[in-house]
DNA sequence: CTGAAAGCGCTTACAG
DNA sequence: CTGAAAGCGCTTACAG
C-alpha cells in the first residue's frame, strides 16, 4: 500500500484553479460546466492520476453501480467444480454488465445460508441476479422475502405462470419435447428419463413433461420404471444410470435432464459394455462446452447463454430504474450429435430421420 | 426499489435506547460494549432488518472488503467462451475470498484498454488478482505502472527470476519436461510442439524449454520444423496442427502447450484420418474439465486450481495488510490418459511404460 | 462501558 | 457557468 496521501477532488480543484464542486460537476459530465474549465479539470486529473472514490460517490448518490451475481448450490459441492452451464452464463453476464457500465460482484451461496437481502441492503449492489439449481419449493420462501423487502432481482430458472418475480429461462417443455421426438424418430421405443421430475425441480420437471407429452402422442406413454432421480452432476448421472441398470429396466434410449447427468450416464453405460448410440441412444440438455467433445459427441438442447445473460442484466437494470420488466422464455435449440444417431456413424441415414 | 425510508444506525440506536456510536461499536464487535447492550442492539437490528451501509462504512474505514479479479484476454474473444482453465480458477478464487470474508468483483478486460490502477484507486477493491494469457512483454509495462502506483496485486502466470511482483504459477518447465519424458518413454521420437515458444508467452515458453531439455537429454533435440505457434484456443490449435500437417512434417507425437490447443489439434488430426494415439500420441497441459472426456481422453498436466486460488487470495491479503508475500511455483502433476498410450487401448501394455 | 462530535470524499440543491 | 455549504451513513478518537 502506498504511503502517499490520497488524492481527492480538492487537490484537483486546487491544481485546476476551480472549486471542488466544479471538479465534481466536470467529472460527472454535467452540462453546466464551461468547456474550457472541463479541459483544465481533465488535465489536472491526468497529471495527478486521480480517480473518483466510489465509496464516497456511491454513499452520496445512494447507488452502487454494481450488480451481484449469486450462485447457489445445494448441496454444496466439495470440490471447486462449478456447473459448467452456469460458468457459460457467467461469461455473458459479465460482458453484459461491462457493456452497461456496471461492476459485477460474484458470490457462491450455500443454499442453507440466509443471504436474502444482505447484498442489496448493505448497498454493495443495486440488484441481484440469481442463478442455481436447488429445491425450488424451499427456495420460493427466500424469493418471497426478497420481494417483500423491495430488493431488485431477476433469476434464471423455470418460468412458471403466476410467478411474482422476473424470471428468464429456457423453453424446457419444448426442449424436452424435441428431444423425445427426435429419439422416437430414431426408432427408440423405450426412452428412459434421468433427472428429478417433481415440482421441486421445475426446470427438470418441465423437460420431463415435454418428454412425456411427446411420448404419449406416439402411444409410448412414459414408464415410471424408466425414470431415475438425479441432480445435475456427473456423479448423480452415473448413479442414476446404474440404479436403472440394476433394476434390470429395458430401454433403448436415455434422455438425461442435463449434460452433466448424460456424461455420468455415459460412463455407467460404458462400464456395462453398452454402446452409445448403437445399444442405447443418449441425449442431454444445456450444450455445455464438453458436450461436443465426449465420446460419442452428445445430442443436447442448446440454451443461448449470451442472450440469457443480456436479458438478465438488461431487465434487472429496468427494475432498478423502476421500469417494468417481464419474465420471458428463451428458445432452446436441439443439437443432434452422434450419441443419438442410431446405426453406425458412417452408415447411410435411416429412413426415420431427425425432425430438424 | 422500495419506497420505505432507509434504516440507519440511528434507527437502531433509538430502538435499542443507546447512542449511535454504541450501535456501531456493537456491530463491529468492539470489546468495549457491554454484553447486555450488545444483545439489545442485536435484537433491534433483527427487528428492523438492518444492514450496515457498506459505502459509508468503507468510506470511513478507507477499505472496501472487496478484491477484484481481472481477466484479460488478447485478442478479445468474439463469443462468450472463456478459457476453461481460468473458469476453474474463478471457482476456487471465489471460495477463497468467501472464506476470508471478502467480496469478489470480476471484470474482463480488453487487453488493449488502460485499466491499470482504476480499480484500486477508485476504492472499488483493496487489491487485484490478475489472470490472463497475453503478450507478457507488452503486459510488463502495465504491471510496472501498477506497482509504481502502490496498488496491491498478485498474478497468475510464469514465475520468472527477478520479477518485482508477486506471482504464482505452475511449474511449467518441469511439467513440459515430464510430458516430453513420458512421450519419449512411449517410444515417440519425433515430438512436435504446438504453442508460442517465445518470451512473449513465458508460460508456454517454459513448457517448451522443459520439453526441449528432456528431448536433448535423450539425444532427440527439439526440431524447429516441428513447432508451430498457437495461442491458447481450440481454433488456434486446429490451425497450428493443420499448418504442421501441410508442411509435411513427420512426427509421431504432439505436445500441445494447453489442453485447448490439444483439442483443436485432435480435430485436425482426425480430419486427416490420423488416429490418436496409434498414429500420433498427444498430450496437453492444464487438465481442463473437458480433458478427460475428449476422444481419446487427453494426457495432460494438472494444475491444482484450488491451491492456486488460495495462494493468490491469501497472499494478496498479506500484501494489503502490508505483510511480505513471496512468489511461488506450484507443482503440476502429469495425468496419463489414453491419448498418449501407444498401442491399442485394450492391448497389453508395451514394455516401455509411462514413468508414473 | 458510553456519548457527543468530527470527518471520510464525494454530490447537489441553493444562491449568485 | 461557478462557489459555499449541507449532508450521505458510518467509524473512531476524545472525554467522561
mmCIF file with all atom_site columns, C-alpha atoms in Angstrom, chain A residues 126-200:
data_model
loop_
_atom_site.group_PDB
_atom_site.id
_atom_site.type_symbol
_atom_site.label_atom_id
_atom_site.label_alt_id
_atom_site.label_comp_id
_atom_site.label_asym_id
_atom_site.label_entity_id
_atom_site.label_seq_id
_atom_site.pdbx_PDB_ins_code
_atom_site.Cartn_x
_atom_site.Cartn_y
_atom_site.Cartn_z
_atom_site.occupancy
_atom_site.B_iso_or_equiv
_atom_site.pdbx_formal_charge
_atom_site.auth_seq_id
_atom_site.auth_comp_id
_atom_site.auth_asym_id
_atom_site.auth_atom_id
_atom_site.pdbx_PDB_model_num
ATOM 1  C CA . UNK A 1 126 ? -28.106 -2.247  -6.695  1.00 0.00 ? 126 UNK A CA 1
ATOM 2  C CA . UNK A 1 127 ? -29.652 -5.518  -7.696  1.00 0.00 ? 127 UNK A CA 1
ATOM 3  C CA . UNK A 1 128 ? -29.218 -9.259  -7.756  1.00 0.00 ? 128 UNK A CA 1
ATOM 4  C CA . UNK A 1 129 ? -29.037 -11.935 -10.402 1.00 0.00 ? 129 UNK A CA 1
ATOM 5  C CA . UNK A 1 130 ? -29.934 -15.338 -9.020  1.00 0.00 ? 130 UNK A CA 1
ATOM 6  C CA . UNK A 1 131 ? -28.616 -18.491 -10.588 1.00 0.00 ? 131 UNK A CA 1
ATOM 7  C CA . UNK A 1 132 ? -28.742 -22.015 -9.360  1.00 0.00 ? 132 UNK A CA 1
ATOM 8  C CA . UNK A 1 133 ? -30.182 -25.420 -9.223  1.00 0.00 ? 133 UNK A CA 1
ATOM 9  C CA . UNK A 1 134 ? -31.741 -26.376 -5.967  1.00 0.00 ? 134 UNK A CA 1
ATOM 10 C CA . UNK A 1 135 ? -35.027 -27.263 -4.405  1.00 0.00 ? 135 UNK A CA 1
ATOM 11 C CA . UNK A 1 136 ? -37.373 -24.678 -5.844  1.00 0.00 ? 136 UNK A CA 1
ATOM 12 C CA . UNK A 1 137 ? -40.059 -25.044 -3.225  1.00 0.00 ? 137 UNK A CA 1
ATOM 13 C CA . UNK A 1 138 ? -37.619 -24.412 -0.414  1.00 0.00 ? 138 UNK A CA 1
ATOM 14 C CA . UNK A 1 139 ? -36.229 -21.543 -2.431  1.00 0.00 ? 139 UNK A CA 1
ATOM 15 C CA . UNK A 1 140 ? -39.564 -19.828 -3.023  1.00 0.00 ? 140 UNK A CA 1
ATOM 16 C CA . UNK A 1 141 ? -39.710 -18.700 0.536   1.00 0.00 ? 141 UNK A CA 1
ATOM 17 C CA . UNK A 1 142 ? -36.465 -16.782 0.171   1.00 0.00 ? 142 UNK A CA 1
ATOM 18 C CA . UNK A 1 143 ? -37.582 -15.245 -3.073  1.00 0.00 ? 143 UNK A CA 1
ATOM 19 C CA . UNK A 1 144 ? -40.737 -14.079 -1.399  1.00 0.00 ? 144 UNK A CA 1
ATOM 20 C CA . UNK A 1 145 ? -38.783 -12.376 1.346   1.00 0.00 ? 145 UNK A CA 1
ATOM 21 C CA . UNK A 1 146 ? -36.512 -10.703 -1.163  1.00 0.00 ? 146 UNK A CA 1
ATOM 22 C CA . UNK A 1 147 ? -39.523 -9.398  -2.984  1.00 0.00 ? 147 UNK A CA 1
ATOM 23 C CA . UNK A 1 148 ? -41.305 -8.243  0.163   1.00 0.00 ? 148 UNK A CA 1
ATOM 24 C CA . UNK A 1 149 ? -38.164 -6.436  1.048   1.00 0.00 ? 149 UNK A CA 1
ATOM 25 C CA . UNK A 1 150 ? -38.204 -4.446  -2.160  1.00 0.00 ? 150 UNK A CA 1
ATOM 26 C CA . UNK A 1 151 ? -34.914 -5.792  -3.478  1.00 0.00 ? 151 UNK A CA 1
ATOM 27 C CA . UNK A 1 152 ? -34.447 -5.641  -7.233  1.00 0.00 ? 152 UNK A CA 1
ATOM 28 C CA . UNK A 1 153 ? -33.652 -9.046  -8.612  1.00 0.00 ? 153 UNK A CA 1
ATOM 29 C CA . UNK A 1 154 ? -34.035 -11.308 -11.604 1.00 0.00 ? 154 UNK A CA 1
ATOM 30 C CA . UNK A 1 155 ? -33.486 -15.017 -11.795 1.00 0.00 ? 155 UNK A CA 1
ATOM 31 C CA . UNK A 1 156 ? -32.658 -17.745 -14.235 1.00 0.00 ? 156 UNK A CA 1
ATOM 32 C CA . UNK A 1 157 ? -34.813 -20.799 -13.918 1.00 0.00 ? 157 UNK A CA 1
ATOM 33 C CA . UNK A 1 158 ? -38.188 -22.212 -14.766 1.00 0.00 ? 158 UNK A CA 1
ATOM 34 C CA . UNK A 1 159 ? -40.662 -19.606 -15.955 1.00 0.00 ? 159 UNK A CA 1
ATOM 35 C CA . UNK A 1 160 ? -43.883 -20.603 -14.274 1.00 0.00 ? 160 UNK A CA 1
ATOM 36 C CA . UNK A 1 161 ? -47.307 -18.964 -14.536 1.00 0.00 ? 161 UNK A CA 1
ATOM 37 C CA . UNK A 1 162 ? -48.137 -16.571 -11.738 1.00 0.00 ? 162 UNK A CA 1
ATOM 38 C CA . UNK A 1 163 ? -44.599 -16.141 -10.503 1.00 0.00 ? 163 UNK A CA 1
ATOM 39 C CA . UNK A 1 164 ? -44.352 -12.763 -8.795  1.00 0.00 ? 164 UNK A CA 1
ATOM 40 C CA . UNK A 1 165 ? -40.761 -12.141 -9.857  1.00 0.00 ? 165 UNK A CA 1
ATOM 41 C CA . UNK A 1 166 ? -38.956 -11.670 -13.103 1.00 0.00 ? 166 UNK A CA 1
ATOM 42 C CA . UNK A 1 167 ? -37.559 -14.921 -14.377 1.00 0.00 ? 167 UNK A CA 1
ATOM 43 C CA . UNK A 1 168 ? -35.820 -15.918 -17.554 1.00 0.00 ? 168 UNK A CA 1
ATOM 44 C CA . UNK A 1 169 ? -35.448 -19.485 -18.572 1.00 0.00 ? 169 UNK A CA 1
ATOM 45 C CA . UNK A 1 170 ? -35.174 -21.832 -21.455 1.00 0.00 ? 170 UNK A CA 1
ATOM 46 C CA . UNK A 1 171 ? -38.250 -23.352 -23.013 1.00 0.00 ? 171 UNK A CA 1
ATOM 47 C CA . UNK A 1 172 ? -37.709 -26.525 -21.087 1.00 0.00 ? 172 UNK A CA 1
ATOM 48 C CA . UNK A 1 173 ? -41.015 -28.105 -22.020 1.00 0.00 ? 173 UNK A CA 1
ATOM 49 C CA . UNK A 1 174 ? -40.446 -27.622 -25.728 1.00 0.00 ? 174 UNK A CA 1
ATOM 50 C CA . UNK A 1 175 ? -36.836 -28.736 -25.392 1.00 0.00 ? 175 UNK A CA 1
ATOM 51 C CA . UNK A 1 176 ? -37.868 -31.948 -23.640 1.00 0.00 ? 176 UNK A CA 1
ATOM 52 C CA . UNK A 1 177 ? -40.448 -32.490 -26.329 1.00 0.00 ? 177 UNK A CA 1
ATOM 53 C CA . UNK A 1 178 ? -37.997 -32.128 -29.148 1.00 0.00 ? 178 UNK A CA 1
ATOM 54 C CA . UNK A 1 179 ? -35.520 -34.476 -27.579 1.00 0.00 ? 179 UNK A CA 1
ATOM 55 C CA . UNK A 1 180 ? -38.171 -37.157 -27.101 1.00 0.00 ? 180 UNK A CA 1
ATOM 56 C CA . UNK A 1 181 ? -39.488 -36.662 -30.627 1.00 0.00 ? 181 UNK A CA 1
ATOM 57 C CA . UNK A 1 182 ? -36.016 -36.929 -32.023 1.00 0.00 ? 182 UNK A CA 1
ATOM 58 C CA . UNK A 1 183 ? -35.267 -40.079 -30.048 1.00 0.00 ? 183 UNK A CA 1
ATOM 59 C CA . UNK A 1 184 ? -38.567 -41.640 -31.078 1.00 0.00 ? 184 UNK A CA 1
ATOM 60 C CA . UNK A 1 185 ? -37.804 -40.573 -34.630 1.00 0.00 ? 185 UNK A CA 1
ATOM 61 C CA . UNK A 1 186 ? -34.617 -42.595 -34.412 1.00 0.00 ? 186 UNK A CA 1
ATOM 62 C CA . UNK A 1 187 ? -36.713 -45.639 -33.772 1.00 0.00 ? 187 UNK A CA 1
ATOM 63 C CA . UNK A 1 188 ? -36.376 -45.735 -29.996 1.00 0.00 ? 188 UNK A CA 1
ATOM 64 C CA . UNK A 1 189 ? -39.355 -47.110 -28.149 1.00 0.00 ? 189 UNK A CA 1
ATOM 65 C CA . UNK A 1 190 ? -38.365 -47.339 -24.527 1.00 0.00 ? 190 UNK A CA 1
ATOM 66 C CA . UNK A 1 191 ? -36.910 -43.986 -23.611 1.00 0.00 ? 191 UNK A CA 1
ATOM 67 C CA . UNK A 1 192 ? -35.681 -43.569 -20.046 1.00 0.00 ? 192 UNK A CA 1
ATOM 68 C CA . UNK A 1 193 ? -35.500 -40.228 -18.220 1.00 0.00 ? 193 UNK A CA 1
ATOM 69 C CA . UNK A 1 194 ? -32.665 -39.407 -15.855 1.00 0.00 ? 194 UNK A CA 1
ATOM 70 C CA . UNK A 1 195 ? -33.253 -36.479 -13.520 1.00 0.00 ? 195 UNK A CA 1
ATOM 71 C CA . UNK A 1 196 ? -35.586 -35.317 -10.794 1.00 0.00 ? 196 UNK A CA 1
ATOM 72 C CA . UNK A 1 197 ? -39.093 -34.971 -12.108 1.00 0.00 ? 197 UNK A CA 1
ATOM 73 C CA . UNK A 1 198 ? -41.074 -33.142 -9.482  1.00 0.00 ? 198 UNK A CA 1
ATOM 74 C CA . UNK A 1 199 ? -42.161 -29.601 -8.751  1.00 0.00 ? 199 UNK A CA 1
ATOM 75 C CA . UNK A 1 200 ? -39.121 -29.283 -6.504  1.00 0.00 ? 200 UNK A CA 1
#
